[in-house]
PDB file of C-alpha atoms in Angstrom:
ATOM      1  CA  MET A 210       5.022 -13.054 -10.606  1.00 72.00           C
ATOM      2  CA  SER A 211       3.300 -13.525  -7.262  1.00 78.00           C
ATOM      3  CA  TYR A 212       0.781 -15.897  -8.836  1.00 76.00           C
ATOM      4  CA  LEU A 213       3.617 -18.047 -10.176  1.00 78.00           C
ATOM      5  CA  ALA A 214       5.699 -17.878  -7.008  1.00 82.00           C
ATOM      6  CA  LEU A 215       2.782 -18.904  -4.779  1.00 79.00           C
ATOM      7  CA  SER A 216       0.951 -21.302  -7.105  1.00 81.00           C
ATOM      8  CA  SER A 217       2.142 -24.437  -5.305  1.00 84.00           C
ATOM      9  CA  HIS A 218       1.531 -23.126  -1.783  1.00 84.00           C
ATOM     10  CA  PRO A 219      -1.068 -25.058   0.278  1.00 84.00           C
ATOM     11  CA  PHE A 220      -3.304 -21.987   0.707  1.00 83.00           C
ATOM     12  CA  VAL A 221      -3.665 -21.436  -3.045  1.00 80.00           C
ATOM     13  CA  ASP A 222      -7.331 -22.453  -3.125  1.00 84.00           C
ATOM     14  CA  GLU A 223      -8.375 -21.164   0.301  1.00 92.00           C
ATOM     15  CA  THR A 224     -10.706 -18.176   0.354  1.00 94.00           C
ATOM     16  CA  ALA A 225     -11.244 -15.071   2.445  1.00 93.00           C
ATOM     17  CA  VAL A 226     -14.298 -12.848   2.689  1.00 96.00           C
ATOM     18  CA  ALA A 227     -13.806  -9.347   1.261  1.00 96.00           C
ATOM     19  CA  GLU A 228     -14.550  -6.423   3.544  1.00 96.00           C
ATOM     20  CA  GLU A 229     -14.175  -2.660   3.402  1.00 95.00           C
ATOM     21  CA  LEU A 230     -11.111  -1.222   5.125  1.00 95.00           C
ATOM     22  CA  ALA A 231     -13.250   0.673   7.665  1.00 96.00           C
ATOM     23  CA  ASN A 232     -15.020  -2.536   8.728  1.00 97.00           C
ATOM     24  CA  PHE A 233     -11.755  -4.462   9.022  1.00 96.00           C
ATOM     25  CA  LEU A 234     -10.219  -1.705  11.134  1.00 98.00           C
ATOM     26  CA  GLU A 235     -13.259  -1.516  13.404  1.00 98.00           C
ATOM     27  CA  LEU A 236     -13.161  -5.270  14.044  1.00 97.00           C
ATOM     28  CA  HIS A 237      -9.411  -5.446  14.662  1.00 98.00           C
ATOM     29  CA  LYS A 238      -8.444  -1.994  15.918  1.00 98.00           C
ATOM     30  CA  ALA A 239      -7.142  -3.101  19.329  1.00 97.00           C
ATOM     31  CA  GLU A 240      -4.913  -5.790  17.814  1.00 98.00           C
ATOM     32  CA  LEU A 241      -3.759  -3.432  15.072  1.00 98.00           C
ATOM     33  CA  ALA A 242      -2.826  -0.712  17.564  1.00 98.00           C
ATOM     34  CA  TYR A 243      -0.693  -3.215  19.474  1.00 98.00           C
ATOM     35  CA  MET A 244       0.872  -4.669  16.312  1.00 98.00           C
ATOM     36  CA  LEU A 245       1.672  -1.283  14.764  1.00 98.00           C
ATOM     37  CA  ASP A 246       3.297  -0.056  17.985  1.00 98.00           C
ATOM     38  CA  ALA A 247       5.273  -3.303  18.318  1.00 98.00           C
ATOM     39  CA  TYR A 248       6.461  -3.055  14.721  1.00 96.00           C
ATOM     40  CA  GLU A 249       7.420   0.593  15.183  1.00 96.00           C
ATOM     41  CA  SER A 250       9.449  -0.292  18.259  1.00 96.00           C
ATOM     42  CA  TRP A 251      11.140  -3.202  16.470  1.00 96.00           C
ATOM     43  CA  ALA A 252      11.955  -1.091  13.385  1.00 94.00           C
ATOM     44  CA  ALA A 253      13.422   1.740  15.470  1.00 93.00           C
ATOM     45  CA  THR A 254      15.645  -0.764  17.283  1.00 94.00           C
ATOM     46  CA  ASN A 255      16.672  -2.997  14.387  1.00 93.00           C
ATOM     47  CA  LEU A 256      16.709  -0.925  11.200  1.00 89.00           C
ATOM     48  CA  GLY A 257      19.601   1.507  11.025  1.00 86.00           C
ATOM     49  CA  GLY A 258      18.504   4.887   9.739  1.00 86.00           C
ATOM     50  CA  TYR A 259      14.812   4.051  10.098  1.00 90.00           C
ATOM     51  CA  PRO A 260      12.794   7.294  10.124  1.00 94.00           C
ATOM     52  CA  SER A 261      10.605   6.690  13.161  1.00 95.00           C
ATOM     53  CA  ARG A 262       6.904   7.344  12.879  1.00 97.00           C
ATOM     54  CA  PRO A 263       6.048  10.676  14.497  1.00 97.00           C
ATOM     55  CA  ALA A 264       4.176  10.149  17.775  1.00 97.00           C
ATOM     56  CA  ALA A 265       1.216  12.165  16.470  1.00 97.00           C
ATOM     57  CA  LEU A 266       0.669   9.496  13.804  1.00 98.00           C
ATOM     58  CA  ALA A 267       0.249   6.563  16.208  1.00 98.00           C
ATOM     59  CA  PHE A 268      -2.875   4.566  15.334  1.00 98.00           C
ATOM     60  CA  ASN A 269      -5.768   5.608  17.579  1.00 98.00           C
ATOM     61  CA  PRO A 270      -8.150   2.685  18.221  1.00 98.00           C
ATOM     62  CA  ASP A 271     -10.593   4.977  20.040  1.00 98.00           C
ATOM     63  CA  LEU A 272     -11.735   6.497  16.745  1.00 98.00           C
ATOM     64  CA  ALA A 273     -14.428   5.200  14.395  1.00 97.00           C
ATOM     65  CA  GLY A 274     -15.470   5.436  10.753  1.00 96.00           C
ATOM     66  CA  ALA A 275     -13.532   7.764   8.448  1.00 97.00           C
ATOM     67  CA  SER A 276     -11.441   9.059  11.367  1.00 98.00           C
ATOM     68  CA  LEU A 277     -10.297   5.515  12.162  1.00 98.00           C
ATOM     69  CA  VAL A 278      -9.323   4.953   8.517  1.00 98.00           C
ATOM     70  CA  SER A 279      -7.411   8.264   8.446  1.00 98.00           C
ATOM     71  CA  SER A 280      -5.583   7.328  11.629  1.00 98.00           C
ATOM     72  CA  PHE A 281      -4.602   3.952  10.173  1.00 98.00           C
ATOM     73  CA  LEU A 282      -3.373   5.402   6.860  1.00 98.00           C
ATOM     74  CA  GLY A 283      -1.312   7.958   8.771  1.00 98.00           C
ATOM     75  CA  ALA A 284       0.093   5.318  11.119  1.00 98.00           C
ATOM     76  CA  ILE A 285       1.340   3.194   8.218  1.00 97.00           C
ATOM     77  CA  ARG A 286       2.357   6.386   6.369  1.00 97.00           C
ATOM     78  CA  VAL A 287       0.748   5.800   2.989  1.00 95.00           C
ATOM     79  CA  ASN A 288      -1.052   8.152   0.604  1.00 94.00           C
ATOM     80  CA  PRO A 289      -4.310   9.165   2.336  1.00 96.00           C
ATOM     81  CA  ASP A 290      -5.645  10.781  -0.843  1.00 92.00           C
ATOM     82  CA  LYS A 291      -5.804   7.474  -2.697  1.00 89.00           C
ATOM     83  CA  THR A 292      -9.071   5.555  -2.957  1.00 87.00           C
ATOM     84  CA  TYR A 293      -8.623   2.092  -1.454  1.00 89.00           C
ATOM     85  CA  SER A 294     -11.184   0.165  -3.512  1.00 88.00           C
ATOM     86  CA  LEU A 295     -11.935  -3.527  -3.262  1.00 91.00           C
ATOM     87  CA  PHE A 296     -10.468  -5.236  -6.317  1.00 89.00           C
ATOM     88  CA  VAL A 297      -8.359  -8.081  -7.584  1.00 88.00           C
ATOM     89  CA  GLN A 298      -5.994  -8.114 -10.511  1.00 84.00           C
ATOM     90  CA  PRO A 299      -6.242 -11.397 -12.411  1.00 81.00           C
ATOM     91  CA  PRO A 300      -3.057 -12.975 -13.736  1.00 78.00           C
ATOM     92  CA  GLY A 301      -2.003 -11.459 -17.045  1.00 70.00           C
ATOM     93  CA  TRP A 302      -2.056 -14.753 -18.894  1.00 65.00           C
ATOM     94  CA  ASN A 303      -5.667 -15.594 -18.011  1.00 63.00           C
ATOM     95  CA  GLY A 304      -7.606 -12.474 -18.887  1.00 58.00           C
ATOM     96  CA  ARG A 305     -10.948 -12.221 -17.133  1.00 59.00           C
ATOM     97  CA  THR A 306     -12.138 -15.705 -16.341  1.00 63.00           C
ATOM     98  CA  THR A 307     -13.963 -15.116 -13.062  1.00 67.00           C
ATOM     99  CA  GLY A 308     -17.082 -13.422 -14.389  1.00 75.00           C
ATOM    100  CA  ARG A 309     -16.537 -10.429 -12.098  1.00 80.00           C
ATOM    101  CA  GLU A 310     -17.310  -6.922 -13.296  1.00 80.00           C
ATOM    102  CA  PRO A 311     -14.358  -4.955 -14.650  1.00 76.00           C
ATOM    103  CA  LEU A 312     -13.180  -2.064 -12.512  1.00 75.00           C
ATOM    104  CA  ALA A 313     -12.049   1.131 -14.210  1.00 76.00           C
ATOM    105  CA  LEU A 314      -8.340   1.855 -13.877  1.00 76.00           C
ATOM    106  CA  ALA A 315      -9.158   5.258 -12.358  1.00 75.00           C
ATOM    107  CA  GLU A 316     -10.787   3.480  -9.377  1.00 77.00           C
ATOM    108  CA  VAL A 317      -7.425   1.928  -8.492  1.00 75.00           C
ATOM    109  CA  ASP A 318      -4.678   4.041 -10.041  1.00 72.00           C
ATOM    110  CA  VAL A 319      -3.901   7.669  -9.090  1.00 73.00           C
ATOM    111  CA  PHE A 320      -2.061   8.282 -12.360  1.00 69.00           C
ATOM    112  CA  GLU A 321      -5.204   8.849 -14.461  1.00 67.00           C
ATOM    113  CA  ALA A 322      -4.457   5.914 -16.777  1.00 61.00           C
ATOM    114  CA  GLU A 323      -1.097   7.409 -17.744  1.00 58.00           C
ATOM    115  CA  PHE A 324       0.487   3.964 -17.566  1.00 56.00           C
ATOM    116  CA  PRO A 325      -1.195   0.873 -19.030  1.00 58.00           C
ATOM    117  CA  ASN A 326      -1.914  -1.821 -16.474  1.00 59.00           C
ATOM    118  CA  SER A 327      -3.547  -5.207 -16.352  1.00 63.00           C
ATOM    119  CA  PRO A 328      -7.316  -5.308 -15.987  1.00 77.00           C
ATOM    120  CA  PHE A 329      -8.859  -5.024 -12.557  1.00 83.00           C
ATOM    121  CA  GLU A 330     -11.962  -6.791 -11.316  1.00 87.00           C
ATOM    122  CA  ALA A 331     -14.346  -5.294  -8.772  1.00 89.00           C
ATOM    123  CA  ILE A 332     -15.163  -7.250  -5.646  1.00 92.00           C
ATOM    124  CA  ALA A 333     -17.812  -6.348  -3.095  1.00 94.00           C
ATOM    125  CA  PRO A 334     -17.965  -6.736   0.676  1.00 97.00           C
ATOM    126  CA  GLY A 335     -18.975 -10.301   1.426  1.00 97.00           C
ATOM    127  CA  ASP A 336     -17.491 -11.773  -1.776  1.00 96.00           C
ATOM    128  CA  LYS A 337     -15.322 -14.833  -1.346  1.00 95.00           C
ATOM    129  CA  VAL A 338     -11.908 -14.259  -2.865  1.00 93.00           C
ATOM    130  CA  ARG A 339      -9.058 -16.716  -3.282  1.00 89.00           C
ATOM    131  CA  ILE A 340      -6.204 -15.818  -0.945  1.00 89.00           C
ATOM    132  CA  ILE A 341      -3.701 -16.021  -3.787  1.00 87.00           C
ATOM    133  CA  GLU A 342      -5.722 -13.339  -5.624  1.00 87.00           C
ATOM    134  CA  VAL A 343      -5.526 -11.063  -2.590  1.00 88.00           C
ATOM    135  CA  ILE A 344      -1.772 -11.515  -2.116  1.00 87.00           C
ATOM    136  CA  ALA A 345      -0.932 -11.214  -5.819  1.00 85.00           C
ATOM    137  CA  SER A 346      -3.089  -8.098  -6.217  1.00 85.00           C
ATOM    138  CA  ALA A 347      -1.669  -6.513  -3.057  1.00 85.00           C
ATOM    139  CA  SER A 348       1.916  -7.200  -4.138  1.00 82.00           C
ATOM    140  CA  ASP A 349       1.341  -5.023  -7.210  1.00 73.00           C
ATOM    141  CA  GLU A 350      -0.689  -2.294  -5.452  1.00 65.00           C
ATOM    142  CA  PRO A 351       2.064   0.194  -4.601  1.00 64.00           C
ATOM    143  CA  ASP A 352       2.359   0.891  -8.332  1.00 72.00           C
ATOM    144  CA  TYR A 353      -1.056   2.551  -8.199  1.00 79.00           C
ATOM    145  CA  GLY A 354      -0.298   5.354  -5.762  1.00 84.00           C
ATOM    146  CA  MET A 355      -0.035   4.041  -2.225  1.00 87.00           C
ATOM    147  CA  ASP A 356       3.509   5.407  -1.977  1.00 90.00           C
ATOM    148  CA  VAL A 357       3.041   8.712  -3.829  1.00 91.00           C
ATOM    149  CA  GLY A 358       3.851  12.025  -2.158  1.00 93.00           C
ATOM    150  CA  LEU A 359       5.305  10.691   1.087  1.00 95.00           C
ATOM    151  CA  TYR A 360       8.439  12.862   1.327  1.00 96.00           C
ATOM    152  CA  ASP A 361       8.749  16.423   2.644  1.00 96.00           C
ATOM    153  CA  ASP A 362       9.498  17.840  -0.811  1.00 96.00           C
ATOM    154  CA  ASN A 363       6.769  16.058  -2.811  1.00 95.00           C
ATOM    155  CA  GLY A 364       4.326  18.948  -2.557  1.00 94.00           C
ATOM    156  CA  THR A 365       1.646  17.160  -0.522  1.00 95.00           C
ATOM    157  CA  ASP A 366       0.133  18.225   2.784  1.00 96.00           C
ATOM    158  CA  PHE A 367       0.862  14.848   4.362  1.00 97.00           C
ATOM    159  CA  GLY A 368       4.468  14.310   3.168  1.00 96.00           C
ATOM    160  CA  PRO A 369       6.058  16.683   5.706  1.00 97.00           C
ATOM    161  CA  GLU A 370       4.013  15.075   8.512  1.00 98.00           C
ATOM    162  CA  TYR A 371       5.284  11.553   7.777  1.00 97.00           C
ATOM    163  CA  GLY A 372       8.890  12.060   8.863  1.00 96.00           C
ATOM    164  CA  PHE A 373      10.619  10.477   5.859  1.00 95.00           C
ATOM    165  CA  GLY A 374      12.565  13.673   5.126  1.00 95.00           C
ATOM    166  CA  ILE A 375      13.678  14.854   1.699  1.00 94.00           C
ATOM    167  CA  GLN A 376      13.309  12.396  -1.189  1.00 93.00           C
ATOM    168  CA  PRO A 377      16.745  10.684  -1.323  1.00 87.00           C
ATOM    169  CA  PHE A 378      17.002  10.464  -5.133  1.00 84.00           C
ATOM    170  CA  GLY A 379      14.963  11.051  -8.242  1.00 84.00           C
ATOM    171  CA  ASN A 380      12.778  14.013  -9.093  1.00 90.00           C
ATOM    172  CA  PRO A 381      10.471  14.938  -6.182  1.00 92.00           C
ATOM    173  CA  ALA A 382       8.322  17.069  -8.511  1.00 90.00           C
ATOM    174  CA  LEU A 383       7.188  14.057 -10.566  1.00 87.00           C
ATOM    175  CA  ASP A 384       3.912  12.621  -9.333  1.00 82.00           C
ATOM    176  CA  TYR A 385       5.506   9.155  -9.291  1.00 83.00           C
ATOM    177  CA  GLY A 386       8.987  10.341  -8.197  1.00 84.00           C
ATOM    178  CA  SER A 387       8.587   9.155  -4.606  1.00 87.00           C
ATOM    179  CA  GLN A 388       7.870   5.584  -5.659  1.00 86.00           C
ATOM    180  CA  ALA A 389      11.400   4.471  -6.545  1.00 81.00           C
ATOM    181  CA  PRO A 390      12.940   5.067  -3.103  1.00 84.00           C
ATOM    182  CA  PHE A 391      10.211   2.924  -1.545  1.00 80.00           C
ATOM    183  CA  HIS A 392       9.968   0.250  -4.244  1.00 75.00           C
ATOM    184  CA  MET A 393      13.646  -0.271  -4.903  1.00 70.00           C
ATOM    185  CA  SER A 394      15.176   0.473  -1.502  1.00 61.00           C
ATOM    186  CA  PHE A 395      18.168   2.179  -3.111  1.00 55.00           C
ATOM    187  CA  PRO A 396      18.823   4.186   0.067  1.00 52.00           C
ATOM    188  CA  HIS A 397      19.984   0.930   1.662  1.00 53.00           C
ATOM    189  CA  GLU A 398      22.299  -0.042  -1.186  1.00 57.00           C
ATOM    190  CA  ASP A 399      25.744   1.051  -2.292  1.00 56.00           C
ATOM    191  CA  PRO A 400      26.314   4.848  -2.218  1.00 61.00           C
ATOM    192  CA  ILE A 401      27.429   4.683  -5.860  1.00 58.00           C
ATOM    193  CA  ILE A 402      23.847   3.890  -6.857  1.00 56.00           C
ATOM    194  CA  LYS A 403      22.645   6.940  -4.945  1.00 57.00           C
ATOM    195  CA  ALA A 404      25.322   9.108  -6.591  1.00 63.00           C
ATOM    196  CA  ALA A 405      24.088   8.005 -10.021  1.00 59.00           C
ATOM    197  CA  GLY A 406      20.514   9.145  -9.198  1.00 57.00           C
TER     198      GLY A 406
END
């Protein structure tokens, strides 16, 4: 859907250079620290019921390498056990037309291919990638495990550290149970919807 929604945008054919998360963080860590703190402050002020990020999870720009990546993943409170590979997901109607190497589902998805998904294509640091490919692929990414195990009762080591509390609805024992509260934002909708869960 993102491909269709953005297909007429002026940036559709612009490109960006792919880089590993660790390299991106190293280059932009000062700006990211400022931005993440500013967002946290804004969210705490403007979003009723927002579960503030615990102070211990603030992004630490003084770190480097794997420690910097861990600090970032904790600061944005996503699944730190997931592999964050470089990939794009081509539009479903095109198949593979770019000539890129296919990327195994297991490299992207934490669910061990339990759910069928569109093909993924590997990209390498330094590759030029169309911006629309990056946005469209990123808009689908949470389905592959970024938001798994984030609540206190999901049975992960990191869930209780993140401050989101008990999973508001659904089965916290399911490996994908924590996704619905984040994807669908039911906690912010009518209480009847929550009662039905």
